[in-house]
Structures are given as C-alpha cells and as structure tokens.
Short mmCIF file of C-alpha atoms in Angstrom, two decimals:
data_model
loop_
_atom_site.label_atom_id
_atom_site.label_comp_id
_atom_site.label_asym_id
_atom_site.label_seq_id
_atom_site.Cartn_x
_atom_site.Cartn_y
_atom_site.Cartn_z
CA MET A 1 0.00 0.00 0.00
CA SER A 2 1.09 3.56 -0.63
CA ARG A 3 0.72 6.67 1.42
CA ASN A 4 -0.41 9.96 -0.09
CA PRO A 5 0.41 12.94 2.13
CA ASN A 6 -2.69 14.77 0.97
CA HIS A 7 -5.20 11.96 1.25
CA GLY A 8 -3.99 9.63 3.99
CA LEU A 9 -3.98 5.90 3.37
CA VAL A 10 -4.64 4.75 -0.19
CA ALA A 11 -5.68 1.30 -1.34
CA PRO A 12 -3.10 -0.62 -3.35
CA ALA A 13 -3.33 -0.66 -7.12
CA SER A 14 -4.16 -4.35 -6.98
CA ALA A 15 -7.33 -3.68 -4.99
CA ALA A 16 -9.58 -3.43 -8.02
CA ARG A 17 -8.29 -6.76 -9.29
CA ARG A 18 -8.83 -8.62 -6.06
CA GLY A 19 -12.03 -10.60 -5.87
CA PRO A 20 -13.88 -11.32 -2.63
CA ALA A 21 -12.24 -13.95 -0.48
CA ARG A 22 -14.59 -15.80 1.82
CA ARG A 23 -13.78 -18.03 4.76
CA PRO A 24 -16.90 -20.20 4.89
CA ALA A 25 -18.79 -20.87 8.08
CA PRO A 26 -18.07 -24.30 9.58
CA GLU A 27 -20.39 -27.05 8.42
CA THR A 28 -22.62 -28.32 11.20
CA ASN A 29 -23.63 -31.67 9.74
CA GLU A 30 -20.24 -33.26 9.14
CA ALA A 31 -17.71 -34.98 11.38
CA GLY A 32 -15.21 -32.19 10.86
CA ALA A 33 -17.43 -29.47 12.31
CA ALA A 34 -15.78 -26.89 14.53
CA ALA A 35 -15.99 -27.49 18.28
CA GLY A 36 -19.42 -26.54 19.58
CA ALA A 37 -20.91 -25.79 16.16
CA ALA A 38 -23.02 -28.95 16.21
CA ALA A 39 -24.44 -28.01 19.62
CA HIS A 40 -25.56 -24.48 18.82
CA PRO A 41 -26.70 -22.64 15.68
CA LEU A 42 -24.64 -19.54 16.55
CA ARG A 43 -20.91 -19.01 15.96
CA PHE A 44 -18.97 -17.40 18.79
CA GLY A 45 -15.73 -15.45 18.65
CA TYR A 46 -13.58 -13.38 20.97
CA GLY A 47 -12.11 -9.96 20.25
CA THR A 48 -8.35 -9.50 20.12
CA ASN A 49 -8.80 -6.11 21.79
CA GLY A 50 -9.50 -8.21 24.89
CA LEU A 51 -6.25 -10.15 24.39
CA ALA A 52 -3.92 -7.19 23.84
CA ASP A 53 -1.15 -8.62 26.04
CA LEU A 54 -0.83 -11.73 23.87
CA ARG A 55 1.00 -12.06 20.58
CA LEU A 56 -1.53 -12.50 17.80
CA ASP A 57 -0.46 -16.06 17.03
CA ASP A 58 -0.78 -16.99 20.71
CA ALA A 59 -4.21 -15.32 20.91
CA LEU A 60 -5.48 -17.24 17.88
CA ALA A 61 -4.14 -20.53 19.22
CA LEU A 62 -5.81 -19.88 22.58
CA LEU A 63 -9.19 -19.23 20.98
CA ALA A 64 -8.96 -22.33 18.82
CA ASP A 65 -7.98 -24.45 21.82
CA LEU A 66 -10.93 -23.11 23.81
CA GLY A 67 -13.33 -24.02 20.99
CA TYR A 68 -14.24 -20.61 19.60
CA ASP A 69 -15.49 -20.47 16.03
CA GLY A 70 -13.67 -17.28 15.17
CA VAL A 71 -12.04 -14.02 16.17
CA GLY A 72 -12.83 -10.33 16.04
CA LEU A 73 -9.46 -9.04 14.83
CA THR A 74 -8.78 -5.41 15.73
CA LEU A 75 -6.11 -3.96 13.47
CA ASP A 76 -3.68 -2.41 15.96
CA HIS A 77 0.02 -1.93 16.59
CA MET A 78 0.28 -5.24 18.46
CA HIS A 79 -2.04 -7.28 16.21
CA LEU A 80 -1.63 -7.01 12.42
CA ASP A 81 -0.56 -3.36 12.46
CA PRO A 82 -2.25 -1.76 9.42
CA LEU A 83 0.44 0.94 9.16
CA ALA A 84 3.58 -1.20 9.37
CA ASP A 85 5.54 -2.38 6.34
CA ASP A 86 4.72 -5.55 4.40
CA LEU A 87 1.06 -5.60 5.38
CA ALA A 88 0.13 -7.88 2.48
CA ALA A 89 2.73 -10.50 3.45
CA ARG A 90 1.77 -10.33 7.12
CA THR A 91 -1.90 -10.64 6.22
CA ARG A 92 -1.19 -13.76 4.17
CA ARG A 93 0.53 -15.34 7.16
CA VAL A 94 -2.43 -14.56 9.39
CA SER A 95 -4.82 -15.94 6.79
CA ARG A 96 -2.91 -19.22 6.65
CA ARG A 97 -2.95 -19.40 10.44
CA LEU A 98 -6.70 -18.79 10.60
CA ASP A 99 -7.24 -21.53 8.03
CA ALA A 100 -5.02 -23.96 9.94
CA LEU A 101 -6.92 -23.29 13.16
CA GLY A 102 -10.36 -23.34 11.54
CA LEU A 103 -11.22 -19.83 12.75
CA GLY A 104 -13.54 -17.39 11.02
CA VAL A 105 -12.77 -13.68 11.28
CA THR A 106 -14.29 -10.22 11.39
CA VAL A 107 -12.00 -7.21 10.95
CA GLU A 108 -12.58 -4.56 13.61
CA THR A 109 -11.27 -1.00 13.50
CA GLY A 110 -11.70 0.26 17.04
CA ALA A 111 -8.01 0.52 17.96
CA ARG A 112 -7.67 3.50 20.29
CA TYR A 113 -4.42 5.10 19.12
CA VAL A 114 -3.49 3.44 15.83
CA LEU A 115 -3.64 6.71 13.84
CA ASP A 116 -2.82 9.29 16.50
CA PRO A 117 -0.82 8.46 19.67
CA ARG A 118 -2.37 11.40 21.53
CA ARG A 119 -6.07 11.26 20.57
CA LYS A 120 -8.22 8.27 21.37
CA HIS A 121 -9.93 7.13 18.15
CA GLY A 122 -8.52 10.17 16.39
CA PRO A 123 -8.74 11.39 13.76
CA SER A 124 -12.36 10.49 13.08
CA LEU A 125 -14.67 10.62 10.10
CA LEU A 126 -16.14 13.81 11.58
CA ASP A 127 -13.02 15.92 12.09
CA PRO A 128 -13.07 19.49 10.74
CA ASP A 129 -9.84 18.95 8.78
CA PRO A 130 -10.65 17.08 5.54
CA ASP A 131 -7.16 15.55 5.48
CA ASP A 132 -7.76 14.10 8.92
CA ARG A 133 -11.10 12.67 7.81
CA ALA A 134 -9.35 11.18 4.80
CA ARG A 135 -6.79 9.48 7.06
CA ARG A 136 -9.57 7.68 8.93
CA ALA A 137 -11.38 6.78 5.71
CA GLY A 138 -8.09 5.53 4.30
CA LEU A 139 -7.60 3.28 7.29
CA LEU A 140 -11.07 1.83 6.73
CA VAL A 141 -10.31 1.25 3.04
CA ARG A 142 -7.17 -0.59 4.10
CA ALA A 143 -9.21 -2.62 6.59
CA VAL A 144 -11.57 -3.67 3.79
CA GLU A 145 -8.62 -4.88 1.72
CA VAL A 146 -7.22 -6.80 4.70
CA ALA A 147 -10.66 -8.31 5.27
CA ALA A 148 -10.84 -9.48 1.67
CA ASP A 149 -7.43 -11.15 1.97
CA LEU A 150 -8.44 -12.82 5.24
CA GLY A 151 -11.83 -13.99 3.98
CA ALA A 152 -13.55 -11.97 6.72
CA HIS A 153 -17.33 -11.76 6.79
CA ALA A 154 -17.45 -8.00 7.56
CA VAL A 155 -15.48 -4.87 8.47
CA HIS A 156 -16.60 -3.04 11.58
CA CYS A 157 -16.42 0.74 12.00
CA PHE A 158 -18.07 3.64 13.84
CA SER A 159 -18.77 7.33 13.32
CA GLY A 160 -16.73 9.00 16.04
CA VAL A 161 -17.69 11.74 18.49
CA THR A 162 -19.04 15.01 17.08
CA PRO A 163 -16.24 17.59 17.44
CA ALA A 164 -16.84 20.63 19.63
CA GLY A 165 -18.36 23.47 17.65
CA THR A 166 -19.71 21.20 14.90
CA ASP A 167 -23.46 21.26 14.30
CA THR A 168 -25.34 18.01 13.79
CA ASP A 169 -26.18 18.55 10.12
CA THR A 170 -22.53 19.23 9.29
CA ALA A 171 -21.45 16.14 11.22
CA TRP A 172 -23.85 13.90 9.31
CA LYS A 173 -22.72 15.38 6.01
CA ARG A 174 -19.07 14.71 6.87
CA LEU A 175 -19.86 11.15 7.90
CA ALA A 176 -21.72 10.36 4.68
CA GLU A 177 -19.01 11.92 2.49
CA SER A 178 -16.19 10.21 4.39
CA LEU A 179 -17.77 6.78 4.06
CA ALA A 180 -18.27 7.05 0.29
CA PRO A 181 -14.78 5.77 -0.68
CA VAL A 182 -14.99 3.08 1.99
CA LEU A 183 -18.25 1.80 0.54
CA ASP A 184 -16.69 1.86 -2.92
CA ALA A 185 -13.87 -0.33 -1.61
CA ALA A 186 -16.38 -2.61 0.11
CA ALA A 187 -18.28 -3.03 -3.17
CA THR A 188 -15.05 -3.87 -5.02
CA ALA A 189 -14.05 -6.42 -2.39
CA GLY A 190 -17.53 -7.81 -1.75
CA ILE A 191 -17.10 -7.24 1.99
CA PRO A 192 -19.96 -5.68 4.01
CA LEU A 193 -19.21 -2.57 6.05
CA ALA A 194 -20.82 -2.95 9.48
CA VAL A 195 -21.32 0.39 11.27
CA GLU A 196 -21.61 0.22 15.05
CA PRO A 197 -23.87 2.54 17.05
CA GLU A 198 -21.56 3.65 19.87
CA PRO A 199 -22.73 5.51 23.00
CA GLY A 200 -21.53 9.10 22.91
CA HIS A 201 -20.86 9.09 19.16
CA LEU A 202 -22.82 10.89 16.45
CA LEU A 203 -24.20 7.52 15.37
CA SER A 204 -25.18 6.08 18.74
CA SER A 205 -28.42 4.19 18.17
CA LEU A 206 -30.33 2.00 15.76
CA ALA A 207 -32.35 5.05 14.73
CA ASP A 208 -29.09 6.83 13.89
CA PHE A 209 -28.00 3.91 11.72
CA HIS A 210 -31.14 4.36 9.66
CA THR A 211 -30.43 8.08 9.36
CA LEU A 212 -27.05 7.23 7.82
CA ARG A 213 -28.54 4.52 5.62
CA HIS A 214 -31.06 6.94 4.13
CA LEU A 215 -28.43 9.68 3.67
CA LEU A 216 -26.31 7.26 1.64
CA GLY A 217 -29.19 5.96 -0.45
CA ASP A 218 -29.39 2.56 1.26
CA PRO A 219 -26.26 0.98 -0.29
CA GLY A 220 -26.30 -2.80 -0.29
CA LEU A 221 -22.88 -3.18 1.36
CA LEU A 222 -23.80 -0.94 4.31
CA GLY A 223 -24.75 -3.06 7.28
CA LEU A 224 -24.89 -2.92 11.03
CA THR A 225 -22.71 -4.01 13.92
CA LEU A 226 -25.05 -4.64 16.84
CA ASP A 227 -23.44 -4.52 20.27
CA ILE A 228 -25.77 -6.31 22.68
CA GLY A 229 -24.45 -4.42 25.70
CA HIS A 230 -25.08 -1.09 23.99
CA CYS A 231 -28.69 -2.15 23.46
CA GLN A 232 -29.03 -2.69 27.20
CA CYS A 233 -27.26 0.59 27.89
CA LEU A 234 -29.30 3.03 25.83
CA GLU A 235 -31.81 1.61 23.35
CA PRO A 236 -35.53 2.03 24.19
CA LEU A 237 -36.22 -1.60 23.20
CA PRO A 238 -35.00 -4.62 25.20
CA PRO A 239 -31.91 -6.28 23.67
CA ALA A 240 -33.85 -9.22 22.19
CA ASP A 241 -36.22 -6.81 20.45
CA CYS A 242 -33.24 -4.81 19.20
CA VAL A 243 -31.92 -7.98 17.57
CA ARG A 244 -35.21 -8.55 15.80
CA ALA A 245 -35.43 -4.91 14.69
CA ALA A 246 -31.84 -4.98 13.37
CA ALA A 247 -32.11 -8.34 11.62
CA PRO A 248 -32.35 -7.16 7.97
CA TRP A 249 -29.11 -5.15 8.27
CA LEU A 250 -27.18 -7.33 10.71
CA ARG A 251 -23.61 -8.01 9.53
CA HIS A 252 -21.67 -8.28 12.80
CA VAL A 253 -22.52 -8.82 16.48
CA GLN A 254 -20.56 -7.93 19.59
CA ILE A 255 -21.62 -9.22 22.97
CA GLU A 256 -20.91 -8.61 26.64
CA ASP A 257 -22.91 -7.80 29.76
CA MET A 258 -23.91 -4.22 30.64
CA ARG A 259 -26.18 -2.18 32.90
CA ARG A 260 -28.86 0.29 31.89
CA GLY A 261 -27.47 3.77 31.37
CA VAL A 262 -23.84 2.80 32.05
CA HIS A 263 -21.47 2.28 29.13
CA GLU A 264 -19.18 -0.26 30.78
CA HIS A 265 -18.40 -3.60 29.11
CA LEU A 266 -18.81 -6.29 31.77
CA PRO A 267 -18.11 -10.04 31.95
CA PHE A 268 -21.20 -12.21 31.59
CA GLY A 269 -23.26 -12.29 34.77
CA ASP A 270 -21.94 -8.97 36.09
CA GLY A 271 -24.60 -6.87 34.37
CA GLU A 272 -28.35 -6.95 33.80
CA ILE A 273 -28.83 -8.73 30.45
CA ASP A 274 -30.95 -11.88 30.22
CA PHE A 275 -29.00 -13.69 27.51
CA PRO A 276 -31.12 -16.72 26.47
CA PRO A 277 -33.88 -14.57 24.89
CA VAL A 278 -31.23 -12.47 23.14
CA LEU A 279 -29.43 -15.46 21.65
CA GLU A 280 -32.73 -17.12 20.76
CA ALA A 281 -33.73 -13.99 18.84
CA LEU A 282 -30.33 -13.86 17.14
CA ALA A 283 -30.51 -17.50 16.08
CA ALA A 284 -34.03 -16.95 14.73
CA THR A 285 -32.79 -14.22 12.38
CA GLY A 286 -30.59 -16.72 10.53
CA TYR A 287 -27.52 -14.58 11.18
CA GLN A 288 -24.45 -16.43 9.85
CA GLY A 289 -21.61 -14.20 11.06
CA LEU A 290 -19.65 -14.24 14.28
CA THR A 291 -20.95 -13.16 17.68
CA VAL A 292 -17.80 -11.74 19.26
CA VAL A 293 -17.16 -11.23 22.97
CA GLU A 294 -16.09 -7.60 23.50
CA LEU A 295 -14.13 -7.07 26.74
CA PRO A 296 -11.29 -4.66 25.88
CA ARG A 297 -10.87 -3.35 29.42
CA HIS A 298 -10.42 -6.87 30.78
CA SER A 299 -7.43 -7.58 28.56
CA HIS A 300 -5.15 -7.87 31.60
CA ALA A 301 -6.94 -11.16 32.31
CA GLY A 302 -7.95 -11.94 28.74
CA PRO A 303 -7.22 -15.69 28.75
CA HIS A 304 -9.30 -16.13 31.90
CA PHE A 305 -12.31 -14.28 30.49
CA ALA A 306 -11.99 -16.00 27.12
CA GLU A 307 -12.07 -19.37 28.88
CA ARG A 308 -15.15 -18.63 30.95
CA SER A 309 -17.14 -16.68 28.33
CA LEU A 310 -17.63 -19.46 25.79
CA PRO A 311 -19.28 -21.98 28.19
CA PHE A 312 -21.62 -19.23 29.36
CA LEU A 313 -22.68 -18.42 25.81
CA ARG A 314 -23.15 -22.06 24.89
CA ARG A 315 -25.39 -22.63 27.91
CA ALA A 316 -27.42 -19.55 27.02
CA ALA A 317 -27.73 -20.33 23.30
CA PRO A 318 -30.64 -22.32 21.85
CA ALA A 319 -29.96 -25.82 20.60
CA PRO A 320 -30.71 -26.60 16.93
CA GLY A 321 -34.43 -26.94 16.32
CA HIS A 322 -35.35 -25.22 19.58
CA THR A 323 -36.21 -21.55 19.22
CA ASN A 324 -38.57 -21.03 22.16
CA ARG A 325 -36.70 -20.85 25.45
CA SER A 326 -38.98 -18.31 27.08
CA GLY A 327 -39.65 -20.56 30.05
CA GLU A 328 -36.02 -21.25 30.81
CA PRO A 329 -33.84 -19.35 33.26
CA SER A 330 -30.88 -17.23 32.21
CA ALA A 331 -27.44 -18.84 32.05
CA THR A 332 -25.29 -18.44 35.13
CA HIS A 333 -21.62 -18.82 35.88
#
C-alpha cells in the first residue's frame, strides 16, 4: 500500500483486481465441524482487543484451543498493524494461520491510538480537517482490503464523536461523504461494512443507523454491527427486540454484559442482560456471522475471560431446532 500525504492511506493498485475472499462458516452436519458448532446454531468469537497482552499467534491458538469459532481481529500496533511495512505478506501469514486453526474472522477497526498516539480514536470521520477525515477513511479502506485477503465476513467501523463546535447537520454530512470511498472499496471487495452505534458518538443508536442509511441511499454493502451491551445501555427496546429490529441489516454482532445507562463492558453475569432470549432472537434471524465477545478493558486477564465466556454463551444459546426458550432461566456462571 502507498501513502499519499494529501489523502492519507490509499488502497493498493491491486485492490480493483482482487475478488472477494470468503472463509466459509463451519459445516454443522459433518464430522469435521468446529468445536461446539453442532451443539448451537450460533458461531462465537472473541475480540483481540481483549487479548492485547498476547502475541496475535498466541491469541489465535488460545481461541482455537478453547473451541471458539472465530475471532474479532482489531487492526492495531500489536495485532496485524495496518500501518507497518509488508502488510500484504503479514496478512497472508495470518490468513494461513486462521485456516489452519479453523477460525472465522471479522475485521474490527476500534483501535484507540493506531492513527494518532495522543487522541483516542482520532482522527475520526467527523473531524473538521478534511485531510484528517481522509486518514480515517483511508484506514477503513485498508481494513476492507485486509478483510478481503483474510476472507472476513465484515469490516466493523463507527462514526466517532461530534467535534466541539460542529453542528449536527454538518457532522452527518461529513460522515456520509467520508464513508463514500470506503463503501466503494467494500463493493469492489464484496465485503460488508458494518457500522456500530456507539454511546456518545454521532451515530449512537439503531435510529441513527437508519439516518445514515437513508443519507447514503441505502447501499447494499452498508450493514450494522449490533453490540448487545449497547442495546441494554441506551436503546428504548429490550436487547432481544433490538436484535429482531436490526435483523435485515445485521452483519456483525458484539456481545458482553452491561447495565442500563452505564457504558461499561462487563463479563457475563456482572450486568443486567438476560441472555437466552437475546441469543434465541439472534438464532431466529438466521444470522451467519460471528458473535464476538467484547471485553477490551479486561485484557489484563484476557485468557481467563476467554475461557469462561464461551461456556456461558453455549449454555445460554438455543440448541438446533429449539427456538422457544422463554420458560427457561438465564445462564449463570
């Protein structure tokens, strides 16, 4: 990839020639099915932003050993740095490793300081400086290309916080314009872009996602990342109803526990979410992507939380052929 000082990160010339690369979901009716896939219709992953103290290869091996179906791979300085040299070669190595371990992948772009060591999540798609906005858009274009080479099922992103002094209409206009080249890259690669409503950001709710969708003319490659904890935190609907409402646009799912009105990602059982109805609703949508545990602030004990999260989710998930668990209690530790 090349770097243009006026426009930030630029996709490589080979991007237009690269077709979509897909890592298929594990088969559930053959002897070689991934661990746990035969027991539950959902596919669970764990985010590398919750394993930041591990080398990427060690993190992937841990998740495979624990029986996860995949990984939410955050492009960051410690895990497949999108700005370091030889990205294409490093991506090929990671792709081979994912294949060897039987792990699916979603590419996530929530690294805190990957573009600016002094501004969390800066620059954003909403910044006043157009060159800064282009740097963030360029990173997302690069993430789409990485996702294509990895066979990822989606690329996650978010809007960013509205800068001080910026009116709402201007912020929405900047967001729509900044995402245009990213959606072009997504269309070329055949990789959905999954925008996450994030508390405190311009795009913070399901209603805001639809605002963006209409502004952009409802492009086919624009989808939704639904964070179950965020639903509990701020959406007017219960999390299970949020899943059903989001179903037509669902391209990626993040999951953790959370309390109403408090944006704090919590281990399962430490918050207020009743997970069996949520996972039943998710399974009923026919969603085929990964449902990724999102515990970035518990990375200091990442292996411990990765080990205990998957059994919890499997207990809470519906078994094949059983979609009505309304009379059953929530999973517990």
